[in-house]
Coordinates of C-alpha atoms in Angstrom, one line a residue:
M1336 CA -41.0 -46.1 -26.8
A1337 CA -42.0 -47.4 -23.5
R1338 CA -43.8 -45.2 -21.0
G1339 CA -44.1 -45.4 -17.3
S1340 CA -47.3 -46.1 -15.5
D1341 CA -50.2 -43.5 -15.8
S1342 CA -50.7 -43.5 -12.0
S1343 CA -50.8 -40.1 -10.3
R1344 CA -47.7 -39.0 -8.4
Q1345 CA -48.1 -38.7 -4.8
S1346 CA -47.4 -35.3 -3.4
T1347 CA -44.6 -34.9 -0.8
P1348 CA -46.0 -34.7 2.7
T1349 CA -46.2 -31.1 4.0
R1350 CA -44.0 -30.2 7.0
V1351 CA -45.8 -29.4 10.2
R1352 CA -44.6 -26.2 11.7
T1353 CA -43.2 -26.3 15.2
P1354 CA -44.0 -23.4 17.3
Q1355 CA -41.2 -21.0 17.9
R1356 CA -39.6 -20.7 21.3
R1357 CA -40.4 -17.5 23.0
R1358 CA -37.5 -15.1 23.7
P1359 CA -37.2 -13.6 27.3
P1360 CA -38.1 -10.0 27.5
A1361 CA -35.3 -7.4 26.7
S1362 CA -34.8 -6.6 30.6
K1363 CA -34.2 -10.3 31.4
R1364 CA -31.6 -11.0 28.4
L1365 CA -27.9 -11.2 29.2
R1366 CA -26.1 -8.5 27.3
P1367 CA -22.5 -9.4 26.2
L1368 CA -19.8 -7.1 27.7
S1369 CA -18.9 -4.4 25.2
S1370 CA -15.4 -4.4 23.9
P1371 CA -13.7 -1.4 22.6
S1372 CA -13.7 -2.8 19.0
S1373 CA -17.3 -3.6 18.9
T1374 CA -18.4 -0.3 20.3
R1375 CA -16.4 1.7 17.6
Q1376 CA -18.4 3.1 14.7
R1377 CA -17.0 2.3 11.3
V1378 CA -15.5 5.5 9.7
G1379 CA -17.2 6.1 6.4
D1380 CA -18.4 9.0 4.2
P1381 CA -21.2 11.1 5.7
I1382 CA -23.6 10.1 2.8
N1383 CA -23.4 6.4 3.6
P1384 CA -22.6 6.3 7.3
G1385 CA -23.0 2.5 7.5
R1386 CA -20.5 1.6 4.9
G1387 CA -16.7 1.5 5.6
K1388 CA -13.9 2.4 3.4
R1389 CA -13.7 1.0 -0.1
R1390 CA -11.6 -2.0 -0.2
Y1391 CA -9.7 -2.9 -3.4
R1392 CA -8.3 -6.1 -4.5
P1393 CA -4.6 -6.6 -3.6
G1394 CA -2.4 -5.0 -6.2
T1395 CA -5.0 -2.7 -7.8
L1396 CA -3.9 0.4 -5.9
A1397 CA -0.4 -0.4 -6.5
L1398 CA -1.0 -0.5 -10.2
R1399 CA -2.8 2.7 -10.1
E1400 CA 0.0 4.3 -8.2
I1401 CA 2.5 3.0 -10.7
R1402 CA 0.5 4.6 -13.6
H1403 CA 0.2 7.8 -11.7
Y1404 CA 4.0 8.2 -11.0
Q1405 CA 4.9 7.2 -14.6
K1406 CA 2.7 10.0 -15.8
T1407 CA 4.1 12.7 -13.6
T1408 CA 7.4 14.6 -13.8
D1409 CA 7.2 16.3 -10.4
L1410 CA 9.7 15.7 -7.7
L1411 CA 9.0 12.6 -5.4
L1412 CA 10.8 13.9 -2.3
R1413 CA 9.8 17.0 -0.4
K1414 CA 12.0 20.0 -0.9
L1415 CA 12.6 21.1 2.5
P1416 CA 13.6 17.8 4.2
F1417 CA 16.0 17.1 1.2
A1418 CA 17.6 20.6 1.6
R1419 CA 18.1 19.9 5.4
V1420 CA 19.8 16.5 4.7
V1421 CA 22.0 18.3 2.2
R1422 CA 22.9 21.1 4.4
E1423 CA 23.7 18.5 7.3
I1424 CA 26.0 16.5 5.0
S1425 CA 27.8 19.6 3.7
Q1426 CA 28.6 20.6 7.4
E1427 CA 30.8 17.6 7.6
F1428 CA 33.2 19.2 5.0
I1429 CA 33.6 22.5 6.8
T1430 CA 36.8 23.1 8.7
E1431 CA 36.8 24.9 12.1
G1432 CA 37.5 28.4 10.7
D1433 CA 34.9 28.4 8.0
V1434 CA 31.5 30.1 8.5
G1435 CA 29.5 27.6 6.5
L1436 CA 28.1 26.9 3.1
R1437 CA 25.3 28.8 1.4
W1438 CA 23.1 27.0 -1.1
Q1439 CA 21.3 28.5 -4.0
S1440 CA 17.7 27.2 -4.5
A1441 CA 18.7 26.2 -8.1
A1442 CA 21.6 24.2 -6.9
L1443 CA 19.5 22.3 -4.3
L1444 CA 16.9 21.7 -7.0
A1445 CA 19.4 20.4 -9.5
L1446 CA 21.0 18.1 -6.7
Q1447 CA 17.5 16.8 -5.9
E1448 CA 16.7 16.1 -9.7
S1449 CA 19.9 14.2 -10.0
A1450 CA 19.5 12.3 -6.8
E1451 CA 16.0 11.2 -7.6
A1452 CA 17.1 10.2 -11.3
F1453 CA 19.8 8.2 -9.8
L1454 CA 17.5 6.4 -7.3
V1455 CA 14.7 5.8 -9.8
H1456 CA 17.3 4.3 -12.3
L1457 CA 18.7 2.1 -9.5
F1458 CA 15.3 0.8 -8.6
E1459 CA 14.6 0.0 -12.2
D1460 CA 17.7 -2.0 -12.4
A1461 CA 17.0 -3.7 -9.1
N1462 CA 13.5 -4.5 -10.3
L1463 CA 15.0 -6.2 -13.3
C1464 CA 17.2 -8.2 -11.0
A1465 CA 14.1 -9.4 -9.0
I1466 CA 12.3 -10.3 -12.1
H1467 CA 15.3 -12.3 -13.3
A1468 CA 15.2 -14.2 -9.9
K1469 CA 11.6 -15.0 -10.7
R1470 CA 10.2 -12.7 -8.0
V1471 CA 8.1 -9.7 -8.0
T1472 CA 9.2 -8.4 -4.5
L1473 CA 12.2 -6.2 -4.5
M1474 CA 14.7 -7.2 -1.9
Q1475 CA 17.9 -5.7 -0.5
K1476 CA 20.0 -8.3 -2.5
D1477 CA 18.5 -7.0 -5.9
I1478 CA 19.7 -3.4 -5.1
Q1479 CA 23.1 -4.7 -4.0
L1480 CA 23.4 -6.6 -7.2
A1481 CA 22.3 -3.8 -9.3
R1482 CA 24.9 -1.5 -7.7
R1483 CA 27.6 -4.3 -8.1
I1484 CA 26.9 -4.8 -11.7
R1485 CA 26.8 -1.0 -12.4
G1486 CA 30.4 -0.6 -10.9
V1487 CA 31.9 2.2 -9.0
V1488 CA 30.8 5.5 -10.4
A1489 CA 32.3 8.4 -8.6
G1490 CA 32.3 6.9 -5.2
L1491 CA 28.6 5.9 -5.5
G1492 CA 29.3 2.2 -6.3

């Protein structure tokens, strides 16, 4: 096996340090004008005040929400706003001489359960339409297609 020459290697020349420039004193330095965004402090937890809110990768929180809502069976809409909408719609069917309709809480609860079940099923079908179109984003045309495929059901089609 051939070997190189046995002469010693030359070391690389060392760099000569250049003197650093002196900074002017703090009183002579120009301060940038403070903008509202730079003067605001980041809002974090009191334990680590310098850190901001935790940032998750896109889609992580969405998947966590999906798992959460698949586990739970509670109602998704608030009861009082739903009851107000039901009462407002029922006022349209009252004639001039009638006093009004009174709703039992069980009737409102049953109506809300069925309305939410209808909407969840509609969104499931619309999601399948979006996946069929090779998309992951739900669009208005997916919901329209799902309703059209279902057909007219008691005036809801």
